[in-house]
CSV table of C-alpha atoms in Angstrom, one decimal:
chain,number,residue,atom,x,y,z
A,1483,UNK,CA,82.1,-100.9,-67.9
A,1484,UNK,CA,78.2,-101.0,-67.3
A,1485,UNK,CA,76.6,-104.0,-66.2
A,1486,UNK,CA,73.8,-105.6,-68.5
A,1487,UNK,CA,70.9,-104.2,-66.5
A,1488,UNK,CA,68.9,-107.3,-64.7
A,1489,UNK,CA,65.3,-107.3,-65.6
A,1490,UNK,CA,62.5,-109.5,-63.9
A,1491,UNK,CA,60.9,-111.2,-67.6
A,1492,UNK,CA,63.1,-110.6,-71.2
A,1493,UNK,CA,60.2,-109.7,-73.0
A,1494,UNK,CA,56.5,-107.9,-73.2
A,1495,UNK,CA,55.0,-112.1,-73.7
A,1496,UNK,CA,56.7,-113.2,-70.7
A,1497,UNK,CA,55.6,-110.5,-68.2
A,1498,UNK,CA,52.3,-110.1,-70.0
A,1499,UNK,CA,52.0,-114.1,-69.2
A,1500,UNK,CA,53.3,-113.8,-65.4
A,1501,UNK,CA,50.1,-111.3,-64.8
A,1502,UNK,CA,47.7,-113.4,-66.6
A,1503,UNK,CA,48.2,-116.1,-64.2
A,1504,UNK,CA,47.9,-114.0,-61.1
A,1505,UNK,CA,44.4,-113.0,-62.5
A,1506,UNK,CA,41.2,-115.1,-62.9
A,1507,UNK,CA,37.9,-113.6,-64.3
A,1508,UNK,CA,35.1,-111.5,-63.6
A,1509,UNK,CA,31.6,-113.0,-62.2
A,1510,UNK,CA,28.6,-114.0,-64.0
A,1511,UNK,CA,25.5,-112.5,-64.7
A,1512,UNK,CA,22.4,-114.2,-66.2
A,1513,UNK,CA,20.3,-112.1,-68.8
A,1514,UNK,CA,16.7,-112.3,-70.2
A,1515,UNK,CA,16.6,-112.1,-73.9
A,1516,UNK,CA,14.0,-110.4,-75.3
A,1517,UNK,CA,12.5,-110.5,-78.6
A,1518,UNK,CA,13.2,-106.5,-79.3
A,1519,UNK,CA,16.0,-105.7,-81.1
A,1520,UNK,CA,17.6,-103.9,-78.5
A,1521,UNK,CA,17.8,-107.1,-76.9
A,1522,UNK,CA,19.9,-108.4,-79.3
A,1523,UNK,CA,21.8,-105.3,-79.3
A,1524,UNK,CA,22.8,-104.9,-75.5
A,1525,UNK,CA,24.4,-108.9,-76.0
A,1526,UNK,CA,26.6,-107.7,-78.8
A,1527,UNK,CA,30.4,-108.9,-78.0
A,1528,UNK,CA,29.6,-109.6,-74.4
A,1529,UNK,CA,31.5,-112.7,-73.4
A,1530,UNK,CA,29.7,-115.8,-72.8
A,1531,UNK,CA,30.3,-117.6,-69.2
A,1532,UNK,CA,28.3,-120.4,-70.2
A,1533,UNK,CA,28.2,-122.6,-73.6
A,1534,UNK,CA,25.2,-122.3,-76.3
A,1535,UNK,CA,23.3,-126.0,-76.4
A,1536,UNK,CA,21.3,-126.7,-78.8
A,1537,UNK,CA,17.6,-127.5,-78.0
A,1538,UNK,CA,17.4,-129.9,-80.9
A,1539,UNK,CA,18.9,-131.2,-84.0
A,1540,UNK,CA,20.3,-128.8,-86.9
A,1541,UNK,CA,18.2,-129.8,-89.3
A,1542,UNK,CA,15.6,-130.6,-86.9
A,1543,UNK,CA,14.1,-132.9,-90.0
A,1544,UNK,CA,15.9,-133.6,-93.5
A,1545,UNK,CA,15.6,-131.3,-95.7
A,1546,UNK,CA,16.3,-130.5,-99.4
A,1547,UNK,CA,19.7,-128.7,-100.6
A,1548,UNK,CA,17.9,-127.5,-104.0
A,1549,UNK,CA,14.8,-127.0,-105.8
A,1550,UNK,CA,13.9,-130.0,-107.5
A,1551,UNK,CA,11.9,-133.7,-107.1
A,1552,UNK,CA,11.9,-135.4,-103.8
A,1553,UNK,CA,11.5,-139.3,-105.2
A,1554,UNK,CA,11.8,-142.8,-104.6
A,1555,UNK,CA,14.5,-144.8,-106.5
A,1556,UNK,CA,11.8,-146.8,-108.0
A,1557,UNK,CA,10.3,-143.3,-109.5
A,1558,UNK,CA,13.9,-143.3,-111.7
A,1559,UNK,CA,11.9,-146.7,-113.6
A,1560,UNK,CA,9.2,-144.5,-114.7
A,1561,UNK,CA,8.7,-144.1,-118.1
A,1562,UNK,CA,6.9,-141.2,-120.1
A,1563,UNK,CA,5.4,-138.0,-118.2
A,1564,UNK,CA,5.2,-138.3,-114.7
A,1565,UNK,CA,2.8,-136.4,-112.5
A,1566,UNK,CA,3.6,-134.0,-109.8
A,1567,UNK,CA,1.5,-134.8,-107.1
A,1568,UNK,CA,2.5,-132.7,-104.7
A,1569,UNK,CA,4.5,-129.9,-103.1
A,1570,UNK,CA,6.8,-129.6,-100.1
A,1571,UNK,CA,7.7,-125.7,-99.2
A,1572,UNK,CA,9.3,-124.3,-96.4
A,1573,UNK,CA,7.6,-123.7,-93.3
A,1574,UNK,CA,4.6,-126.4,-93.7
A,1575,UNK,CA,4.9,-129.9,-93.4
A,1576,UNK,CA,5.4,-132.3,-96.1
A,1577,UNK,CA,2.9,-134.2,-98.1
A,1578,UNK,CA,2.9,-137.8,-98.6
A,1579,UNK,CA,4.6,-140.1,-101.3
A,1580,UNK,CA,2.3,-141.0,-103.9
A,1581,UNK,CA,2.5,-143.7,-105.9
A,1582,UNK,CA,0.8,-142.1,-109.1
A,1583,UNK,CA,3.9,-139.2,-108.9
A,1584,UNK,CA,6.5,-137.5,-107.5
A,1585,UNK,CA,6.6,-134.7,-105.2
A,1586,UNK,CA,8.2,-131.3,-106.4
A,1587,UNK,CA,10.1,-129.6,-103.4
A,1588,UNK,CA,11.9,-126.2,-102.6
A,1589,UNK,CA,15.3,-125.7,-101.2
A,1590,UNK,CA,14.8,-125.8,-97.1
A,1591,UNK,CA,11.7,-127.8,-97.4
A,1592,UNK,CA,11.2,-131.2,-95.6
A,1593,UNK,CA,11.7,-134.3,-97.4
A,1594,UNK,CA,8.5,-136.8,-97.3
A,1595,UNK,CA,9.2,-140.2,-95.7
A,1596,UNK,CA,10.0,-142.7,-98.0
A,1597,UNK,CA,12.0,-140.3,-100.3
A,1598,UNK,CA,15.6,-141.1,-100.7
A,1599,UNK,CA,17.1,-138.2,-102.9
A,1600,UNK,CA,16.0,-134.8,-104.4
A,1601,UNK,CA,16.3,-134.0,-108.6
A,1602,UNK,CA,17.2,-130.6,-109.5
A,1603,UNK,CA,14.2,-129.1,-111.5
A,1604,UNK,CA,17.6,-128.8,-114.4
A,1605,UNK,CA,17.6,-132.5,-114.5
A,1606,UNK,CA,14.0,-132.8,-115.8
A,1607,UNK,CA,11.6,-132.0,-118.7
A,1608,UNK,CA,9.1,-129.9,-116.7
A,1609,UNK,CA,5.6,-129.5,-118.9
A,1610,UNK,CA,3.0,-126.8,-117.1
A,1611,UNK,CA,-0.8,-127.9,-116.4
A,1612,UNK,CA,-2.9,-128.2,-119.8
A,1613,UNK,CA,-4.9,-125.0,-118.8
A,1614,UNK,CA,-4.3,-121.7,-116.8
A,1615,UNK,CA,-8.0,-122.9,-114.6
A,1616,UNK,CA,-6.9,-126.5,-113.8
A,1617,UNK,CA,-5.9,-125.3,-110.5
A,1618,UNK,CA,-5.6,-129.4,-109.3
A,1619,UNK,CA,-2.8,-129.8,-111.4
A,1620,UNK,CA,0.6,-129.1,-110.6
A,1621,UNK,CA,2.3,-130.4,-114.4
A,1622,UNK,CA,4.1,-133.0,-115.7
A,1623,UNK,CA,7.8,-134.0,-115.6
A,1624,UNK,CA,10.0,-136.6,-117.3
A,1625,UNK,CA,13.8,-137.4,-116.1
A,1626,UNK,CA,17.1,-136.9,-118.4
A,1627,UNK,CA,19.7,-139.2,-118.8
A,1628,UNK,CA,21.6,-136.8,-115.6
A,1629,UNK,CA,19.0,-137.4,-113.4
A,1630,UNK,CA,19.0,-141.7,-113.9
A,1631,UNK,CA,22.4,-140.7,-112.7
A,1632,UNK,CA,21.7,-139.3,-109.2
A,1633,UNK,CA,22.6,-141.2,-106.3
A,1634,UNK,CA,20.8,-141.9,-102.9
A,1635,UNK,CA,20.9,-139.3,-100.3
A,1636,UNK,CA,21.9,-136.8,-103.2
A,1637,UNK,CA,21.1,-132.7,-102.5
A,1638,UNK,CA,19.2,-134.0,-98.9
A,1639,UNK,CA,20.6,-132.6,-95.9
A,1640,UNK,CA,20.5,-135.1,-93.0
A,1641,UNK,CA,18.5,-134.7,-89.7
A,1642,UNK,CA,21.3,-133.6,-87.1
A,1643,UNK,CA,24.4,-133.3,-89.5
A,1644,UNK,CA,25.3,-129.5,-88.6
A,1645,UNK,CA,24.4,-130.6,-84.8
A,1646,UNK,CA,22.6,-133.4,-82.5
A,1647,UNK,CA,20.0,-131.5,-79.9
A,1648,UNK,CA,22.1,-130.8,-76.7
A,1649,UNK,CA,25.7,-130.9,-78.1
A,1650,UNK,CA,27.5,-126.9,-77.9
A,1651,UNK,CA,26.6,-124.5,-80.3
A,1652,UNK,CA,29.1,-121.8,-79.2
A,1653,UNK,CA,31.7,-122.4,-76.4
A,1654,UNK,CA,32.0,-120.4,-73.3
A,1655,UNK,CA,34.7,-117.7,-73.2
A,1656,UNK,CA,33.6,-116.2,-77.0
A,1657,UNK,CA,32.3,-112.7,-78.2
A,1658,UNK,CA,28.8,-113.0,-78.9
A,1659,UNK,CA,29.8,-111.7,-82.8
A,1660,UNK,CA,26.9,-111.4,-85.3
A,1661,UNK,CA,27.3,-115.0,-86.5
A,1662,UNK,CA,26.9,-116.2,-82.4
A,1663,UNK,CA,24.2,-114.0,-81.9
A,1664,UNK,CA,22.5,-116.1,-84.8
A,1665,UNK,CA,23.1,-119.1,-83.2
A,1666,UNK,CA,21.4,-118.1,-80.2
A,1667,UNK,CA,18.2,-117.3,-82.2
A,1668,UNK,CA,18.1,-120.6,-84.3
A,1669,UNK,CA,18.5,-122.5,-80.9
A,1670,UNK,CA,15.9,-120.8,-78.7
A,1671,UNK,CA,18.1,-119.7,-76.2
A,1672,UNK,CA,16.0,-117.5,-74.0
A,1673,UNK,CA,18.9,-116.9,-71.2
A,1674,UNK,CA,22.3,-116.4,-71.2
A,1675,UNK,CA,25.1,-116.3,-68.9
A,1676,UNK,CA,27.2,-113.4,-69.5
A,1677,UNK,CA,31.0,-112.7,-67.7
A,1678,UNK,CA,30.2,-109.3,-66.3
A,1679,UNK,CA,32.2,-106.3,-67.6
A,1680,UNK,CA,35.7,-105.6,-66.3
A,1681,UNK,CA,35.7,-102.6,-64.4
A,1682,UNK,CA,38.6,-100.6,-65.2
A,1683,UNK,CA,39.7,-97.5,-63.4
A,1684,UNK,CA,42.3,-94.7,-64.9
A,1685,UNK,CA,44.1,-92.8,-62.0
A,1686,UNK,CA,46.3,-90.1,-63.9
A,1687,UNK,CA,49.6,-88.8,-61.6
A,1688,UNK,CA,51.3,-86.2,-61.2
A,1689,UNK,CA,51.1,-82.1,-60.1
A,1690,UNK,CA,52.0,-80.5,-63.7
A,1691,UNK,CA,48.5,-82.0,-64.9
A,1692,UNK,CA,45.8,-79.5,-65.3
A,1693,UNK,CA,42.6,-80.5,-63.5
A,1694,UNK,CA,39.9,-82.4,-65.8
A,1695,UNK,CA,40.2,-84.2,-69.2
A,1696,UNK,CA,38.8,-81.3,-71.4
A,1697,UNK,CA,40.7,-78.7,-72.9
A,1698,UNK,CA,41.5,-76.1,-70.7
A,1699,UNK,CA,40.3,-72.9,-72.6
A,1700,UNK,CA,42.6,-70.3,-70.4
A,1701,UNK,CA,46.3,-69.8,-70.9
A,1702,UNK,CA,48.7,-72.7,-69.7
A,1703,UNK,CA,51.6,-71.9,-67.9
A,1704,UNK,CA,54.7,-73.6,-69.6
A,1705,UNK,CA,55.3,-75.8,-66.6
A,1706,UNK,CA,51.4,-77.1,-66.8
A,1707,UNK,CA,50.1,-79.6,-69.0
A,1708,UNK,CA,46.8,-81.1,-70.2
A,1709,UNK,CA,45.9,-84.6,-69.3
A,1710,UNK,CA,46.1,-86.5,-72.5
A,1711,UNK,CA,47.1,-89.5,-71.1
A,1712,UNK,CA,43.4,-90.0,-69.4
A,1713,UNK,CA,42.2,-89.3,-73.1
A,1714,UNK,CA,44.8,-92.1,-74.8
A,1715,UNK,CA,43.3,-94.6,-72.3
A,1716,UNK,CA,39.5,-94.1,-72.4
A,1717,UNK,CA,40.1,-93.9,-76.4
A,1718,UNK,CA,41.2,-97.6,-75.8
A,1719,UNK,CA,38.6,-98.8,-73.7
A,1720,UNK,CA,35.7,-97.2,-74.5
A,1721,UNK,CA,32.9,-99.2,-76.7
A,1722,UNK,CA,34.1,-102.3,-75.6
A,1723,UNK,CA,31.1,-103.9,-74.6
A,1724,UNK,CA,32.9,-106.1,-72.3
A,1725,UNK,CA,34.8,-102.7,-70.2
A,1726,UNK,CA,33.2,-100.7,-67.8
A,1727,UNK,CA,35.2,-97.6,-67.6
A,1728,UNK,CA,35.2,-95.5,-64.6
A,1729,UNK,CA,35.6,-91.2,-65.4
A,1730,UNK,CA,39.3,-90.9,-65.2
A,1731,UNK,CA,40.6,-89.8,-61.4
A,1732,UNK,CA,43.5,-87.7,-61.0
A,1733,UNK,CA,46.0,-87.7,-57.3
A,1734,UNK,CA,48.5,-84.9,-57.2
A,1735,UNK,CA,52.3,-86.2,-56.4
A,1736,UNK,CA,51.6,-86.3,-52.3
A,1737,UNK,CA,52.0,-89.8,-51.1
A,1738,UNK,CA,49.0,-89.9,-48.5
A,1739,UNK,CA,46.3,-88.3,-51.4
A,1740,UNK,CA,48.1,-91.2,-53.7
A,1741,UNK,CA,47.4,-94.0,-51.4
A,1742,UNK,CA,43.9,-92.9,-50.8
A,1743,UNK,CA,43.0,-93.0,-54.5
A,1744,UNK,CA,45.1,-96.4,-55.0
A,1745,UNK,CA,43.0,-98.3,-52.2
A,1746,UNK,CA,39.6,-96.4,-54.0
A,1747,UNK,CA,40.4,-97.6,-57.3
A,1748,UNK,CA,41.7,-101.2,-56.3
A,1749,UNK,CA,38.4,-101.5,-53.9
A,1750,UNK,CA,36.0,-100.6,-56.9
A,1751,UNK,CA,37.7,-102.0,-59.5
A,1752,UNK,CA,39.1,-105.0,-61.2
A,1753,UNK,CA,42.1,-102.8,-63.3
A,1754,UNK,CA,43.4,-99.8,-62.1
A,1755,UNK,CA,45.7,-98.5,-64.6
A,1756,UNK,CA,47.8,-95.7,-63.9
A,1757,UNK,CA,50.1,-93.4,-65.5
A,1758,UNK,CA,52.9,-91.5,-63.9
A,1759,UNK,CA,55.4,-92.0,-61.3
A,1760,UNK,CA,56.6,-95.1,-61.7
A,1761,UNK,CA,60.5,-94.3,-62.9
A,1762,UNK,CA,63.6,-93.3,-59.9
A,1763,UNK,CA,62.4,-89.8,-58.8
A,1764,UNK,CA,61.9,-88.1,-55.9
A,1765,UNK,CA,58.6,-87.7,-56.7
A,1766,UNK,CA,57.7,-91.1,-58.3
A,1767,UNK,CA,55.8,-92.4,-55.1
A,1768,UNK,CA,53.8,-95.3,-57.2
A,1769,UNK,CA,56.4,-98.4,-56.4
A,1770,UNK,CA,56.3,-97.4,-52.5
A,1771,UNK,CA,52.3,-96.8,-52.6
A,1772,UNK,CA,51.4,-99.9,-54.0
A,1773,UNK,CA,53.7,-101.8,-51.8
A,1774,UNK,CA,51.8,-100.4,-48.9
A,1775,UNK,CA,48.4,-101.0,-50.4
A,1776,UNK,CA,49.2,-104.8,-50.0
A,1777,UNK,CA,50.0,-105.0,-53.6
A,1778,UNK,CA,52.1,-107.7,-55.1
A,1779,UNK,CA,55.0,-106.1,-57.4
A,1780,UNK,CA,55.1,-109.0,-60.6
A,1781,UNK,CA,57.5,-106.7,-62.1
A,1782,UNK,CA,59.5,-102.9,-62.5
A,1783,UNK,CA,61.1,-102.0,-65.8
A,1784,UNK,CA,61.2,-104.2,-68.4
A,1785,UNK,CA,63.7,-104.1,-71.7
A,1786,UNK,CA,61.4,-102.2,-73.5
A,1787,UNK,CA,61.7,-98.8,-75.4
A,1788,UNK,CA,59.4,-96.6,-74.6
A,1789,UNK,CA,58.2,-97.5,-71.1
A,1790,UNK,CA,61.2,-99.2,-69.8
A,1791,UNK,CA,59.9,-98.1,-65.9
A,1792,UNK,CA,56.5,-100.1,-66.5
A,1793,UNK,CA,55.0,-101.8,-63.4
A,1794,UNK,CA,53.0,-104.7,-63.3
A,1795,UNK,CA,51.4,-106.0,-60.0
A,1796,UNK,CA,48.5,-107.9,-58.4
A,1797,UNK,CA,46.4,-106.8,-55.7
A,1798,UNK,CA,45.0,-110.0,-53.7
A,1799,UNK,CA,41.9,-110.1,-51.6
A,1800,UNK,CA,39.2,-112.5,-50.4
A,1801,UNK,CA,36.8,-111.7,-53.2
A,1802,UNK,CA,39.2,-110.9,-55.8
A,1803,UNK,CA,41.8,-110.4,-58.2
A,1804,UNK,CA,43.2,-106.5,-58.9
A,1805,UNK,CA,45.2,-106.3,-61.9
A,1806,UNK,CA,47.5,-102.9,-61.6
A,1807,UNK,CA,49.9,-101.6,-64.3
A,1808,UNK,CA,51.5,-98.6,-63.8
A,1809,UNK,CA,52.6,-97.0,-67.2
A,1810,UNK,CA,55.1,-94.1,-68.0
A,1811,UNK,CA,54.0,-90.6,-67.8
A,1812,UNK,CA,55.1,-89.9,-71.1
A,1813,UNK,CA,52.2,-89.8,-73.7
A,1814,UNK,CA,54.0,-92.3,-76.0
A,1815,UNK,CA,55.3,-94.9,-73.6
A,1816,UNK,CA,51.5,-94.6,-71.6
A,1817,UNK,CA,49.7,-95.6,-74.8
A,1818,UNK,CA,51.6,-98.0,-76.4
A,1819,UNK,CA,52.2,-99.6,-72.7
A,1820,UNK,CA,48.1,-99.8,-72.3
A,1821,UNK,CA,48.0,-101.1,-75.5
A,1822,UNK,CA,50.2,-103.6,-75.5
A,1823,UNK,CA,50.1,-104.7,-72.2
A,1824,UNK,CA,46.5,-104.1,-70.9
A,1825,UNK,CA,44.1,-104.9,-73.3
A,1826,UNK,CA,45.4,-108.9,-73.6
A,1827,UNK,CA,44.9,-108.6,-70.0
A,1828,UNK,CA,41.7,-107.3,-69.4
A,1829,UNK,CA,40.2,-109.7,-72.3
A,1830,UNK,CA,41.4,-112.2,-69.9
A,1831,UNK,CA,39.8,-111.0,-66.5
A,1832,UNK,CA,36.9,-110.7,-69.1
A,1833,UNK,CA,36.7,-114.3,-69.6
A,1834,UNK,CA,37.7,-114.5,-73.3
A,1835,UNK,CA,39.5,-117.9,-73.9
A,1836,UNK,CA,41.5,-117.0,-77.0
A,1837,UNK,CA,42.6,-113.6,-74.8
A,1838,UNK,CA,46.2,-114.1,-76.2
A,1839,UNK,CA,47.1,-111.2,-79.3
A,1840,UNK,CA,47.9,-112.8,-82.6
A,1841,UNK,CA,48.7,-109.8,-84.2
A,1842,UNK,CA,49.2,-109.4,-88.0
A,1843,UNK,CA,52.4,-109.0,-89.6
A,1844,UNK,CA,53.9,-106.1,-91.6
A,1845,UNK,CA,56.8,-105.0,-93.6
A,1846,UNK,CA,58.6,-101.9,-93.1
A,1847,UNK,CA,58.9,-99.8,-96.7
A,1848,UNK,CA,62.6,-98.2,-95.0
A,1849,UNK,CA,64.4,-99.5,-92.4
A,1850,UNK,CA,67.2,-97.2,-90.4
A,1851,UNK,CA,70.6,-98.9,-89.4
A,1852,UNK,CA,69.9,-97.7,-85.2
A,1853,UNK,CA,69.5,-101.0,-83.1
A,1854,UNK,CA,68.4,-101.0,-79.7
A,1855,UNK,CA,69.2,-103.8,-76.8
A,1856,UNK,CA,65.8,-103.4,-76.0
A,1857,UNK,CA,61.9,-104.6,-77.2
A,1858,UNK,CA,61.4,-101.5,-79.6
A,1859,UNK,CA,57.7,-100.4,-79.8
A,1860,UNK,CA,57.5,-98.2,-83.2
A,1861,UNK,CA,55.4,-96.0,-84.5
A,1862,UNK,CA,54.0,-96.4,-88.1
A,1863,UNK,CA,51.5,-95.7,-90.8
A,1864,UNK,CA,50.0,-98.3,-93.3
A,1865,UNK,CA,50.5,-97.6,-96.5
A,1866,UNK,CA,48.9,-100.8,-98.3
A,1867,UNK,CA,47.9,-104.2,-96.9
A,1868,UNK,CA,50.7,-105.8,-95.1
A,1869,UNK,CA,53.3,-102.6,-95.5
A,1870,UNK,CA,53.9,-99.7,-93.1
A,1871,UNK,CA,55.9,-96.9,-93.0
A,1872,UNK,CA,57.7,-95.7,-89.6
A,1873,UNK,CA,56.8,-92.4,-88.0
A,1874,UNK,CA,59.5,-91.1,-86.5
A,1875,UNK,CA,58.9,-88.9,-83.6
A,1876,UNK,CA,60.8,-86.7,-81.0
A,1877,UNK,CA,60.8,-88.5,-77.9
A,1878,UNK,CA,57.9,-90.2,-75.4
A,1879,UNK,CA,56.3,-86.8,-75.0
A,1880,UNK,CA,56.1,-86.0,-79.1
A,1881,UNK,CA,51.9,-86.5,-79.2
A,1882,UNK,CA,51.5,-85.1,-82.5
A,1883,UNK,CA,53.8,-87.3,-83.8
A,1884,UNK,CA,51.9,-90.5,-82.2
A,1885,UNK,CA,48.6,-88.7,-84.2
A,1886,UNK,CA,50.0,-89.5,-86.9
A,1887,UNK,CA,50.2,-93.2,-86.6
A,1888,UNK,CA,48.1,-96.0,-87.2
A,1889,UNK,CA,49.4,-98.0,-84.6
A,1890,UNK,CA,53.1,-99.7,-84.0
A,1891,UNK,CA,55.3,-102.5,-84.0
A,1892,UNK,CA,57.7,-104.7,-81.9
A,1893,UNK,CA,61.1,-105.5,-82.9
A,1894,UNK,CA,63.4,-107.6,-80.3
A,1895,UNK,CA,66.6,-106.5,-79.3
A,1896,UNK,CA,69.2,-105.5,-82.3
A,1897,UNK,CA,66.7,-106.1,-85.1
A,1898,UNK,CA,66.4,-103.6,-87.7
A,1899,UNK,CA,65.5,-105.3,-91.3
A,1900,UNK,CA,62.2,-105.0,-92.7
A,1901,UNK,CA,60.2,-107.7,-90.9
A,1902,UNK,CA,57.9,-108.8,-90.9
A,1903,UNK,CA,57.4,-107.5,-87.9
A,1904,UNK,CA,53.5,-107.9,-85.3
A,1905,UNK,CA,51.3,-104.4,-86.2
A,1906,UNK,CA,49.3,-103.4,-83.1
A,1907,UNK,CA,46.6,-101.1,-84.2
A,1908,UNK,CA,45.0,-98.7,-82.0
């Protein structure tokens, strides 16, 4: 009888986690913000090194929550039509209490000293100026029984109550998302310190590859194949601000050209992911290659179905960290292995605090009696929020099948009812 294979971790987490603390991040870079809107535009999801302060308080004064009366409480005793004797608006400063009146405000406007609360303009009898031409006045008011009833500090927001001048605004280790890049406007932030972008390399394997990433417009050879693996990955990390992609390189299954590109890639880079020769073959040389690149093997094969051969390792050296994972050559396994396992990673070498997927949860619409021993990536298709259907394909090398997929799931060992289950989408 077979002995329960022996693997180095029990799940994706755990050897995902064992990387992530052989790993730091990539350096800083400061950056001039312009007042274009392609200035704006180049800091879109980059990942802040540094934290947001604010350069004063949020509101920088108090200011009114509606359009209304900024008063006194005294003004509350006033009898009879009141005079408006003046107006606070946005963008100008306020004018003084009067005595004689009460001042009519605007949402966002400043509240005069000595005012205590702001009246909605519902909460009043408003009566216009006598004539069109009496430009001087600004009306007439008189308070209903709701407005005797407003409290002290009512509709007023307070100097400082979003945020004191100094405290963060945004933490380090966030996407600068469209809400953050807002922030960094109402703050006056005229530099920022930005983690650069992780600079990944793809180094496709193998001799039955043809040459290139495009389409190959002559007539294949059966025992030829076209490099869709280099096109899965770069699908994955390109347009994320916070990657810097390399063009794809390609080393033919010869184990001097193999170590050559390895030390290229791990010199230039701060990810080399590669794809091919990583399984018991004659001709899978990437275990032995990386061992003699200095390379530190963090694990081979994991209980996982597809890419049970996946290789994780750490290249050490006095300036930095190299993250290496060497995925499957099969389509299938190579794509769901970059997904799952790289792209945590490389948020973390991009400084992201919350690096960690929390992936959303699905049900299954049908769910087959087959169990596996194994971490089960799965193909499926969303049919409506929160439900998928499985896509079942031939094997690790079935791409059309994969084409047809939204993304996957990951069952444990022996599971097969409906979930839910953590969608990964491409």
């Amino acid at each position: 009888m077979n002995a329960t294979p022996k693997f180095a971790f029990d799940s994706p987490e755990e050897a995902i986690d064992a990387l992530s603390r052989r790993i730091g991040t990539t350096g800083v870079q400061r950056v001039e913000i312009g007042e274009s809107h392609d200035s704006l535009r180049s800091l879109h999801r980059r990942v802040l090194a540094t934290p947001i302060l604010a350069d004063r308080d949020s509101p920088a004064a108090d200011v009114s929550a509606m359009d209304g009366y900024a008063i006194r409480e005294s003004d509350l005793l006033k009898e009879g039509p009141i005079k408006v004797t003046g107006e606070s608006v946005p963008g100008s400063p306020p004018p003084s209490a009067s005595d004689t009146g009460v001042i009519r405000i605007f949402t966002g406007a400043i509240v005069p000293v000595g005012c205590d609360r702001v009246i909605q303009r519902e909460h009043t009898e408003e009566t216009a100026p006598a004539s069109a031409s009496d430009s001087h006045s600004l009306g007439q008011i008189q308070w209903t029984d709701q407005a005797k009833s407003i409290t002290a500090g009512a509709n007023i927001r307070r100097q400082g109550e979003n945020l004191s001048a100094g405290s963060i605004a945004v933490e380090a280790g966030l996407e600068l998302t469209s809400p953050r890049l807002a922030a960094l406007t109402n703050f006056g932030v005229q530099q920022v310190d930005l983690h650069k972008p992780v600079r990944v390399a793809v180094l496709t394997t193998g001799d039955e590859l043809a040459s290139g990433t495009a389409p190959d417009q002559s007539p294949l050879p059966p025992w030829r194949i076209r490099n869709s693996n280099a096109s899965a990955l770069l699908g994955l990390l390109t347009n994320q601000p916070w990657i810097d992609c390399a063009p794809p390189m390609h080393a033919v299954d010869e184990p001097a050209a193999l170590l050559t590109a390895v030390q290229h890639a791990i010199e230039h880079h701060d990810v080399v992911l590669m794809t091919g020769g990583v399984s018991m073959g004659d001709y899978d040389y990437v275990p032995r290659i990386l061992r003699e690149s200095g390379a530190e093997t963090v694990f081979h094969k994991l209980p996982l179905r597809p890419g049970k051969p996946i290789l994780g390792a750490v290249h050490q050296s006095d300036s930095k960290s190299t993250l290496i994972l060497g995925l499957p050559g099969n389509p299938v396994s190579a794509t769901m292995g970059a997904r799952r396992f790289a792209m945590p990673l490389i948020r973390k070498l991009a400084g992201m605090t919350n690096w960690e997927e929390f992936p959303p949860l699905v049900m299954l619409e049908e769910v087959s009696e087959k169990t596996l021993p194994l971490h089960w990536l799965r193909g499926v298709r969303l049919t409506q929020p929160g439900l998928a259907a499985l896509v079942i394909g031939k094997g690790s090398g079935d791409v059309a099948t994969l084409a047809g997929t939204d993304g996957f799931i990951e069952m444990p060992p022996h599971a097969n009812h409906a979930g839910p289950w953590p969608y990964f989408a491409w």
